[in-house]
Coordinates of C-alpha atoms in Angstrom, one line a residue:
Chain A
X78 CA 81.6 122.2 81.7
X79 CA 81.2 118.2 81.8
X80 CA 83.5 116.3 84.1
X81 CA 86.7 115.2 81.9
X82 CA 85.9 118.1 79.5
X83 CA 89.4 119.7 78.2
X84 CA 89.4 123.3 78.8
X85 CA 91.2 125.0 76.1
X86 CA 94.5 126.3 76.7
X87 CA 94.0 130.4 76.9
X88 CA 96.4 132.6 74.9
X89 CA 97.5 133.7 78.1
X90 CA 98.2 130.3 79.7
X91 CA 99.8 129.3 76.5
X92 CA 102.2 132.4 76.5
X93 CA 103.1 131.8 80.4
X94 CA 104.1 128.1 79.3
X95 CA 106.1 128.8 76.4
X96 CA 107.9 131.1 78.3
X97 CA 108.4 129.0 81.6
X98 CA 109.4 125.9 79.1
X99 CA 111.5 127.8 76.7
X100 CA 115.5 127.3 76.9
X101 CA 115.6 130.8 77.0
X102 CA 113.7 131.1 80.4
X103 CA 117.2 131.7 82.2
X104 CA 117.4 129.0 84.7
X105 CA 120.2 127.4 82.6
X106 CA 118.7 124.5 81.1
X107 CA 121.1 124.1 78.8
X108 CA 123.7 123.3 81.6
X109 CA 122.3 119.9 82.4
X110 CA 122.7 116.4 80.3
X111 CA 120.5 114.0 83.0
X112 CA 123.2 111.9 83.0
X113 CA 123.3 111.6 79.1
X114 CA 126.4 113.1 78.2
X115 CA 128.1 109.9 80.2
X116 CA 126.0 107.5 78.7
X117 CA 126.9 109.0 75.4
X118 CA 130.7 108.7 76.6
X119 CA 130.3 105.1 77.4
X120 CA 128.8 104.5 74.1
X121 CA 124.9 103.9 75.2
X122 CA 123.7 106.8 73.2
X123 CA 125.3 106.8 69.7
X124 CA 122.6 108.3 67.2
X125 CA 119.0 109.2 67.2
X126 CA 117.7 106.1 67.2
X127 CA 119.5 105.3 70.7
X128 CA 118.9 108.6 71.8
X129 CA 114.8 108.0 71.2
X130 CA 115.1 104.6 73.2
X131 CA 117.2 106.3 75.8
X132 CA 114.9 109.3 76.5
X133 CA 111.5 107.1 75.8
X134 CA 112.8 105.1 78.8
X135 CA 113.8 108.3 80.6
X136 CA 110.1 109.8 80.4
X137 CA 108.6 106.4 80.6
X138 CA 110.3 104.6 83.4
X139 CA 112.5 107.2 85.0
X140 CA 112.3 111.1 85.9
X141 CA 109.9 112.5 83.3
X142 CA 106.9 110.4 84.7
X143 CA 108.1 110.8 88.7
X144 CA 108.2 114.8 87.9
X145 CA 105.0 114.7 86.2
X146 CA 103.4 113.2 89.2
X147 CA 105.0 115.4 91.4
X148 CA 104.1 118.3 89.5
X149 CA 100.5 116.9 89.6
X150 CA 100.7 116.9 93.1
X151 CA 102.6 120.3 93.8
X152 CA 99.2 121.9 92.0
X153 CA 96.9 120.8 94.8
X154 CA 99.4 121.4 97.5
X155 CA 98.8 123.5 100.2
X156 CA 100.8 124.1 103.6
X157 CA 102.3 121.6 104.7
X158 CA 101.7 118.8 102.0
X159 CA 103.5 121.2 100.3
X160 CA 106.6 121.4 102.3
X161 CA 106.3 117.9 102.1
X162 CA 106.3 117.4 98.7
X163 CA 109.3 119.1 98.2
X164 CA 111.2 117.3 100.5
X165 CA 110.2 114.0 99.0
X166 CA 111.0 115.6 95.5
X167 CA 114.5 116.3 96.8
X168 CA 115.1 113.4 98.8
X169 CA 114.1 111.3 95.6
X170 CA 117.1 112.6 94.1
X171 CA 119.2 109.1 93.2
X172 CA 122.9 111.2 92.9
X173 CA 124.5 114.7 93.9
X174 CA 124.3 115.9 90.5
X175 CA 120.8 115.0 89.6
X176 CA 120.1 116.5 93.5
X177 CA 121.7 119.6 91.7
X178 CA 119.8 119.4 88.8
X179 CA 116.4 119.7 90.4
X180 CA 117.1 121.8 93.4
X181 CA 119.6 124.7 91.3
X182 CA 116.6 124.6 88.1
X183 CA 114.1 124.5 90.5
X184 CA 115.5 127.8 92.5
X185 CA 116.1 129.8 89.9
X186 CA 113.0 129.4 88.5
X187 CA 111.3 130.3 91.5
X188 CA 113.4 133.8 91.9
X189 CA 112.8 134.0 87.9
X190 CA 108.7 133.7 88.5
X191 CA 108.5 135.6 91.4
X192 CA 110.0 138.8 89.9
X193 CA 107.6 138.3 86.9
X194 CA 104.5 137.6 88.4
X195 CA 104.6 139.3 91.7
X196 CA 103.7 135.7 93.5
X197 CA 106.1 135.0 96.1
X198 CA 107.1 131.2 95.1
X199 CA 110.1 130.3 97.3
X200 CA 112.8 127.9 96.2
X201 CA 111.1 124.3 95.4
X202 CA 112.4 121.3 93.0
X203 CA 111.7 122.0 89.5
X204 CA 108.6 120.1 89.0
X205 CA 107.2 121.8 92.4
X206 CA 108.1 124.7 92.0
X207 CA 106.4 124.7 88.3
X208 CA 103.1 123.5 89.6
X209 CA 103.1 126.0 92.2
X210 CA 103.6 128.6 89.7
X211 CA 100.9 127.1 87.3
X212 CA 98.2 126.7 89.7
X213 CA 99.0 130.7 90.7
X214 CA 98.8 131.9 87.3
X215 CA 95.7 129.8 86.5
X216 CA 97.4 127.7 84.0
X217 CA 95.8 124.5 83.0
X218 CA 97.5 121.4 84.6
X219 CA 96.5 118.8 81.6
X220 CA 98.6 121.5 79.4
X221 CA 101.1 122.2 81.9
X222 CA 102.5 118.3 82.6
X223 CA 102.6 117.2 78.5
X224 CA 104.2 120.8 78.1
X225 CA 107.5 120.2 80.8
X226 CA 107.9 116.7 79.7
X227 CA 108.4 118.3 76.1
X228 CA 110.7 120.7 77.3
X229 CA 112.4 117.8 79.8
X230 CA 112.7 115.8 76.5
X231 CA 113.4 118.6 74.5
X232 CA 116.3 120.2 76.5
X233 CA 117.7 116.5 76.9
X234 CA 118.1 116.0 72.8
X235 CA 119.7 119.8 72.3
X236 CA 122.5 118.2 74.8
X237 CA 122.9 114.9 72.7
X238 CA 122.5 117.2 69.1
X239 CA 125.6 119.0 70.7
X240 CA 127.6 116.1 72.2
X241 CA 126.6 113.4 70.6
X242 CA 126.7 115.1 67.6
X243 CA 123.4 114.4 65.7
X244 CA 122.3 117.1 63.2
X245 CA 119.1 119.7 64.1
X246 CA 116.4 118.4 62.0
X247 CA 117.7 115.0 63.6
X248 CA 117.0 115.9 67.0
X249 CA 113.6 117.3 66.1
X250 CA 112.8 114.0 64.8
X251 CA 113.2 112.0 68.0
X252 CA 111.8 114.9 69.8
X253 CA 108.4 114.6 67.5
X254 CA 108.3 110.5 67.7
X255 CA 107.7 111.0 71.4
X256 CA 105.0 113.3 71.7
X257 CA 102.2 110.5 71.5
X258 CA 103.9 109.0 75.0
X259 CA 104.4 112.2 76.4
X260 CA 100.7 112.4 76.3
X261 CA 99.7 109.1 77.7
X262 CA 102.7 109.5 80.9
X263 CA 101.2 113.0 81.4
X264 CA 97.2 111.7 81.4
X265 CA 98.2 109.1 83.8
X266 CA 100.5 111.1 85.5
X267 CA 97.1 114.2 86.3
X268 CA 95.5 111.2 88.7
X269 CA 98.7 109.0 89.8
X270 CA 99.1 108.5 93.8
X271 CA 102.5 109.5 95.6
X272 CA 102.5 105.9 96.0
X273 CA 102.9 105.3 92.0
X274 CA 106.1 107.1 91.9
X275 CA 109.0 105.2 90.7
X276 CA 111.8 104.6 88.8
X277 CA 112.8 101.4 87.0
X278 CA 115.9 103.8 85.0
X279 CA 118.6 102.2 87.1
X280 CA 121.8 102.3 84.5
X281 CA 120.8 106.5 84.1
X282 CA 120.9 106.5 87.9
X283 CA 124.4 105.4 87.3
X284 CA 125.5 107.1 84.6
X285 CA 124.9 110.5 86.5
X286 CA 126.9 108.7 89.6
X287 CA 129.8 108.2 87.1
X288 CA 129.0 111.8 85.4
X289 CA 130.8 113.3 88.5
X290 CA 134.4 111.0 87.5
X291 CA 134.2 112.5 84.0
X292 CA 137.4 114.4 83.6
X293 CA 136.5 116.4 80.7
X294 CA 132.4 117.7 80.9
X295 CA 130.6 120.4 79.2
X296 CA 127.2 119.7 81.1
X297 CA 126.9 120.0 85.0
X298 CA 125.1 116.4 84.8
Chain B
X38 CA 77.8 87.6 101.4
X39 CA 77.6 86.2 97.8
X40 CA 79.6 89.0 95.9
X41 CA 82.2 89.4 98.2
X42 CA 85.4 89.2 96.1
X43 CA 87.7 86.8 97.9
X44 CA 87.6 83.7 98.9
X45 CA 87.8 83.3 102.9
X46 CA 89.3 79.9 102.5
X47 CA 92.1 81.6 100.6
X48 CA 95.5 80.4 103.0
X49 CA 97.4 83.5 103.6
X50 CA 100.4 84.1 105.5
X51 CA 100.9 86.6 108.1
X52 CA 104.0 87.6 110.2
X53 CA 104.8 90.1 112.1
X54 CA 108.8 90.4 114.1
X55 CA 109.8 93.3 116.2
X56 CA 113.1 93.3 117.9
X57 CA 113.7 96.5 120.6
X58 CA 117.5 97.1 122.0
X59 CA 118.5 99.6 124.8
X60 CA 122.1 100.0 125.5
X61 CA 123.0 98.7 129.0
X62 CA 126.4 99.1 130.6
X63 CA 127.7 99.9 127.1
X64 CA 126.7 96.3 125.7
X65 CA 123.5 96.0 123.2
X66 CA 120.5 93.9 125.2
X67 CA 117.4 93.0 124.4
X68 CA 114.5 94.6 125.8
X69 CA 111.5 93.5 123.4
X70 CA 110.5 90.6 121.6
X71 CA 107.8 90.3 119.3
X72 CA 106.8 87.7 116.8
X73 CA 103.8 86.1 115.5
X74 CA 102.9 84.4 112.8
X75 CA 104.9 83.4 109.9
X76 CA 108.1 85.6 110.9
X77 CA 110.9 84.9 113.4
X78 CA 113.7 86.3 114.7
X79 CA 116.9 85.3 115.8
X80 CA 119.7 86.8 117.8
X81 CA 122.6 84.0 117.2
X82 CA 126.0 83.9 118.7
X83 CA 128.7 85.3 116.9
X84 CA 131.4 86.1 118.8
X85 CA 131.8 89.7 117.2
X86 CA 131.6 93.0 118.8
X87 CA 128.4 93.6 117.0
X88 CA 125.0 91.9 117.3
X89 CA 123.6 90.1 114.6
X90 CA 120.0 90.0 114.0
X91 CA 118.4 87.3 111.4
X92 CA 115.0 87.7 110.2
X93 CA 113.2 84.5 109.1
X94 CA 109.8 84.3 106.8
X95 CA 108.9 80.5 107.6
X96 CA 106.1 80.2 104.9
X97 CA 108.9 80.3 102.5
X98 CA 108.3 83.1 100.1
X99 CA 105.6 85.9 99.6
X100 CA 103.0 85.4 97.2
X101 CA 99.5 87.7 96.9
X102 CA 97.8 88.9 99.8
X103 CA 100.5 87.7 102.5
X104 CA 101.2 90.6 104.8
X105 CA 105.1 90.3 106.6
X106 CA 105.8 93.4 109.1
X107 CA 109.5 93.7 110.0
X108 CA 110.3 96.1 112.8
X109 CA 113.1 97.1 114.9
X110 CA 113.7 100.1 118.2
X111 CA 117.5 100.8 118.5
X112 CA 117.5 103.3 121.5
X113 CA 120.7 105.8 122.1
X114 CA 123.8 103.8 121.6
X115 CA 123.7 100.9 120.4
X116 CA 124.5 98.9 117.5
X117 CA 122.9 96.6 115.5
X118 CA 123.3 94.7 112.1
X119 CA 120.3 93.1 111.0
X120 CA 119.8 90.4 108.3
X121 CA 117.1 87.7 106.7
X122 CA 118.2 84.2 106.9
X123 CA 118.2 83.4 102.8
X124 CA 117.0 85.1 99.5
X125 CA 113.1 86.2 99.6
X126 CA 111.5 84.6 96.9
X127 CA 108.3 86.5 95.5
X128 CA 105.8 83.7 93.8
X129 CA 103.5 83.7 91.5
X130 CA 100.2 85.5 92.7
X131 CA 96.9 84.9 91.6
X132 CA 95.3 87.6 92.9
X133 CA 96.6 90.7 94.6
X134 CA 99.7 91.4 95.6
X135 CA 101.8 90.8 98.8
X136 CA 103.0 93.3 101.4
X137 CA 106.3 93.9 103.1
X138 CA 106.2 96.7 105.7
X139 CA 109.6 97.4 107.0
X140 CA 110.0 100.0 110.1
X141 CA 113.3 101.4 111.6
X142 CA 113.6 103.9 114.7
X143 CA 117.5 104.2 115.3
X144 CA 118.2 106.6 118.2
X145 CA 121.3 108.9 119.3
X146 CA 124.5 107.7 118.6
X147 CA 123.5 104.1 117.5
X148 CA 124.7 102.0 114.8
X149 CA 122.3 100.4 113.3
X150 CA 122.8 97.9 109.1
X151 CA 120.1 96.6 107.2
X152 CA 121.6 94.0 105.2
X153 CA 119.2 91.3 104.1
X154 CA 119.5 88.8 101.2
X155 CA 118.0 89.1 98.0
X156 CA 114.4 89.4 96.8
X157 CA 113.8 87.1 94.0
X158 CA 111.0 88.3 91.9
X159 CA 109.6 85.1 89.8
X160 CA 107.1 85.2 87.1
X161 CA 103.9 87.1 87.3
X162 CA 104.9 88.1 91.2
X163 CA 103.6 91.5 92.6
X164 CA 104.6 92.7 95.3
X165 CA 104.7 95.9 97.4
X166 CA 107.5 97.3 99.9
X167 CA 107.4 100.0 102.0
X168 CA 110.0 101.1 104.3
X169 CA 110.6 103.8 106.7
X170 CA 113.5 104.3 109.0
X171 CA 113.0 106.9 111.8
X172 CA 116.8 107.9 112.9
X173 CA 118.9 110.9 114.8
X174 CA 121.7 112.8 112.6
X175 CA 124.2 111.7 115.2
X176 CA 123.3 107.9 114.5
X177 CA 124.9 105.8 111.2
X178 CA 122.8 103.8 109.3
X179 CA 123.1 101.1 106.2
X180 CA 120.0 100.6 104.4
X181 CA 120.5 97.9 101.2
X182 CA 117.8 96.1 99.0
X183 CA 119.0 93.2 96.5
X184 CA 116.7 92.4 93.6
X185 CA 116.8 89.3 91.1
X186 CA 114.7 88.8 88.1
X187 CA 114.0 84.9 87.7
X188 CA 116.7 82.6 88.1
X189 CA 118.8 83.1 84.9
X190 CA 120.8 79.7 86.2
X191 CA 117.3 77.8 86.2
X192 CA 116.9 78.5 82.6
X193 CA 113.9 81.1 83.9
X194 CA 112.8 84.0 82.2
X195 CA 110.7 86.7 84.1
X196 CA 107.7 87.7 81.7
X197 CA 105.5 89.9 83.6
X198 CA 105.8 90.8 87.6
X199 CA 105.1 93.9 89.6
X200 CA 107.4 95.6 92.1
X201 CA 106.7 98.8 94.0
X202 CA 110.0 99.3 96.8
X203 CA 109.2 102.7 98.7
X204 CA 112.2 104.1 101.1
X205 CA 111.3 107.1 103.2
X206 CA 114.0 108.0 105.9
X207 CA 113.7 110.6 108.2
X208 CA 116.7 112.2 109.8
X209 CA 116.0 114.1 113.1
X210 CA 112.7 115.0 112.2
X211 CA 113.5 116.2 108.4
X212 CA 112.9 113.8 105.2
X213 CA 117.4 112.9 103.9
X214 CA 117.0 110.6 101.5
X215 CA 113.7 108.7 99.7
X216 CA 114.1 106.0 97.4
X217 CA 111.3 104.5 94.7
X218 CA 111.8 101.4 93.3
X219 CA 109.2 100.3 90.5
X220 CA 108.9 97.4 87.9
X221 CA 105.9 96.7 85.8
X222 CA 106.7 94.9 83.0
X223 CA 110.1 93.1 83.5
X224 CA 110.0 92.9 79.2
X225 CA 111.4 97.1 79.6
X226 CA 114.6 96.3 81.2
X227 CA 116.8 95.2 78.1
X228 CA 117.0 98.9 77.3
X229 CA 120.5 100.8 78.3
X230 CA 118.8 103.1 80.5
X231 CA 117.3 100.8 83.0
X232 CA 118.8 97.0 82.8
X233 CA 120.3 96.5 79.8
X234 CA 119.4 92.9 80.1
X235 CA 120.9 92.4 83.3
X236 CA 118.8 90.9 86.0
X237 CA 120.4 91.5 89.3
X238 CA 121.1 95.1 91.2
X239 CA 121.3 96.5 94.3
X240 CA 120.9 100.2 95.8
X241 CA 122.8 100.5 99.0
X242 CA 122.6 103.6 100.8
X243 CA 124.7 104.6 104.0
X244 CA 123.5 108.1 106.1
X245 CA 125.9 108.9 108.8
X246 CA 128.0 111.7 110.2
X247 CA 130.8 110.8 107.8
X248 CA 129.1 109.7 105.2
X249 CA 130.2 111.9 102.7
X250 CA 133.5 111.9 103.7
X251 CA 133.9 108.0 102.8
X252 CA 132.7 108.5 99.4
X253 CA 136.3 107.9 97.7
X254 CA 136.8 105.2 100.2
X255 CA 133.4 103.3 98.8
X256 CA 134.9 104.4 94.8
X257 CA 138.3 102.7 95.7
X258 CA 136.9 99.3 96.2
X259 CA 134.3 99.3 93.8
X260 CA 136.3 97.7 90.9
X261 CA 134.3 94.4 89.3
X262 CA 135.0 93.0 85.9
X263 CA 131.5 91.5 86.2
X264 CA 129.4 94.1 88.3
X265 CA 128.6 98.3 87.1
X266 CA 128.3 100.9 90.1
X267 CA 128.2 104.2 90.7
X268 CA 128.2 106.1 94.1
X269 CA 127.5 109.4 94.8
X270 CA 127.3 111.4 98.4
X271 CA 125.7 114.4 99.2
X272 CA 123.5 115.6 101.9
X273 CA 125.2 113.0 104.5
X274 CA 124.1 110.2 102.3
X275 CA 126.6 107.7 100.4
X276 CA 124.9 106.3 98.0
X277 CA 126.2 103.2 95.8
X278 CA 124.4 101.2 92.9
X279 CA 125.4 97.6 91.4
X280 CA 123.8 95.9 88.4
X281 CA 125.1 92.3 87.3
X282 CA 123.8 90.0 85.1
X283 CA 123.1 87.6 87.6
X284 CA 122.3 86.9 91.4
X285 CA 125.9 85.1 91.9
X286 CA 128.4 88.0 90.7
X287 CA 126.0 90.4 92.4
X288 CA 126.8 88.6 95.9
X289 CA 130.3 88.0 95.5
X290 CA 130.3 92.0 95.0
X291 CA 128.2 93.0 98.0
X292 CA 129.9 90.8 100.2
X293 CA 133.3 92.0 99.1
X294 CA 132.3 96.0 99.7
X295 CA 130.3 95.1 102.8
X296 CA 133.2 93.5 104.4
X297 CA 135.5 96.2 103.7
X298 CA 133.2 99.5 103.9
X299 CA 131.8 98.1 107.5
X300 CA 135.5 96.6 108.5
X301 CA 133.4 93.2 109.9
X302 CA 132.5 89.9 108.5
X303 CA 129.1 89.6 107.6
X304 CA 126.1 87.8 109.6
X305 CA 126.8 83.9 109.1
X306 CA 123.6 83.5 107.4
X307 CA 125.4 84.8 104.1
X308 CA 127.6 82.4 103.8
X309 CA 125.5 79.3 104.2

């Protein structure tokens, strides 16, 4: 195999992923917003086409590339980089709730995974946790990062279809006009130094601050 | 050498100012005093309880390849609030970008504010910032960066500029709270999830003992026609976030909620 070559996704790998990424792998996805159902609330995030400019920036500029290149990391990790990397994942955290969101995800899929695969995967933020999990079971990173940044995407619009409210075939549609950037954040995300994380998604920062004042919420964040 | 890529003629400045405190009969001193190069530091009279300390970068701003090292030693007990004398203003680089290495060690039962003045980022600046801040859980600690895009007054516009702002503190020996700033391509920021067109915000983070307690306290007096923030708390951090339009609303803000949340005027230098 030639350096750069894409190994093809097994069956296998591809049935572990759709099953880690699904909203039906129970680590109660569909409990957090990111900060959107505020920003939806203050009237940042209206329809589809501000939800697509809202979660391009998320992936772009915010969490979906700093995951990715955590998750990047987390599939080399060993010892205690690895301990490492999880507390820099947490401490990245910009508010309680999005501290929540990573850390309560990121448990319960490690207690989810090790009862399923036999691997003893201790509680780790999300993205950690799944590289951990991906490099145990063998599962292609280059598939693994453009995969959880669909399902990050993904799990975002089913909370704006719900809330904001935008029909199905809607949400699928912004979903589907972000896959070409998904790819490029997650092919510069396989080679990125800890040193490229950062976020430039200051008003979402915010908007998951002022999540926590909301006096009527359906999503934990 | 004839393909050596810079040019040795190249004027660069370099500065480096580290300030070390003991406690001594209950009163902050002075034990160490370092600086060379482009950076100074001051300790001027104020005729408050606490010390202030006022960095100074002499060459003026930071453009590419300049190297400024800011550090501080606050052993058990003291208290310290430390500043820069005006805004920081990041210039045009031509090649590379310039460095700003910030290090804090805050020992037991110190108090110990990082409060400088803005960073100004003009067009096609780069620049990268690292700081780390070494403290005990017993001690409290302020850590705040400002950042302005161009000078909307001046009629500027920022077209392209690199910023990289990496926070790392360590809190008796385990990582509390990490922070990573980063701009590259100032043309993004119009959108509602990061700027939405505003050019001026500011992340101010306080880790102390009470920290979490004083959360409603910081939410109370965060009320600004002209300035957004959040603040959360959690994990003995108290976090709080302002975005404005412009430098000048941005300041009045800060200087409001500093003067109230910290109960004490601020350094001088802020209000020349």
């Amino acid at each position: 195999m030639g350096m750069g070559a894409h190994i093809a996704m097994s069956t296998n790998s591809a049935h572990k992923l759709l099953a880690w990424l699904s909203p039906s792998y129970p680590i109660g996805a569909y409990s957090y917003s990111h900060g959107l159902e505020y920003a939806i609330d203050a009237g940042d995030v209206h329809d589809a086409h501000s939800l697509q400019i809202w979660l391009s920036d998320v992936l772009q500029y915010g969490a979906g590339r700093n995951d990715a290149i955590l998750l990047a990391h987390a599939y080399r990790a060993d010892g205690d980089a690895l301990t490492e990397l999880c507390d820099l994942a947490i401490a990245l955290s910009p508010s309680a709730e999005r501290h929540l969101e990573t850390t309560a995800q990121g448990a319960a899929f490690a207690k989810v995974t090790s009862a399923i695969t036999g691997h003893d995967i201790s509680a780790m933020p999300l993205p950690v946790a799944l590289g951990v999990a991906a490099r145990r079971e063998d599962v292609p990173l280059n598939d693994l990062i453009p995969l959880y940044l669909h399902s990050f995407a993904a799990n975002i619009i089913a909370a704006g279809v719900r809330f904001i409210p935008l029909g199905q075939t809607d949400g699928q549609r912004v979903l589907h006009a972000l896959f070409d950037q998904i790819d490029d954040i997650a092919k510069q995300a396989e080679t990125a130094s800890l040193d490229d994380l950062g976020s430039a998604c200051f008003w979402s920062d915010i908007a998951s601050m002022k999540h926590e004042n909301m006096t009527t919420r359906i999503f934990r964040t | 050498m004839l393909d050596q890529t810079t040019s040795p003629n190249m004027q660069r400045a370099k500065g480096r100012a580290h300030l070390g405190f003991v406690a001594r009969a209950g009163k902050t001193t002075l034990m160490d005093l370092h600086q060379s190069g482009c950076v100074k530091a001051m300790l001027p009279r104020n005729h408050a309880p606490v010390m202030d300390g006022v960095l100074i970068n002499t060459a003026g701003g930071v453009t590419g390849g300049d190297q400024l090292q800011y550090s501080a030693t606050l052993g058990d007990d003291t208290t310290l609030c430390l500043t820069t004398q005006t805004a920081e203003r990041i210039y045009q680089s031509s090649s590379g970008h310039g460095t700003i290495k910030t290090d804090f060690s805050v020992g037991a039962n110190a108090t110990f504010d990082w409060i400088p003045q803005e960073t100004i980022l003009f067009n096609q600046s780069a620049l990268k910032r690292n700081m780390t801040v070494t403290m005990d859980a017993s001690s409290s600690v302020m850590l705040m960066e400002s950042i302005v895009l161009g000078r909307r007054a001046m009629g500027e516009t920022l077209n392209s500029c690199f910023l990289s702002d990496q926070w790392r503190v360590m809190r008796s020996g385990k990582m509390a709270y990490a922070d990573a700033l980063r701009i590259s391509d100032p043309n993004a920021l119009n959108t509602p999830a990061t700027l939405g067109g505003n050019r001026a915000f500011t992340t101010l983070v306080y880790i102390a003992p009470d920290a979490e307690a004083r959360r409603n306290q910081m939410q109370q007096m965060l009320n600004f026609d002209d300035v957004k923030t959040g603040v959360s708390a959690w994990n003995g951090c108290l976090v709080t976030r302002f975005i404005a339009r412009d430098a000048q609303p941005l300041r009045k803000a800060l200087i409001a909620t500093l003067t109230q949340f910290r109960n004490a005027p601020l350094p001088r230098v802020w209000h020349m």
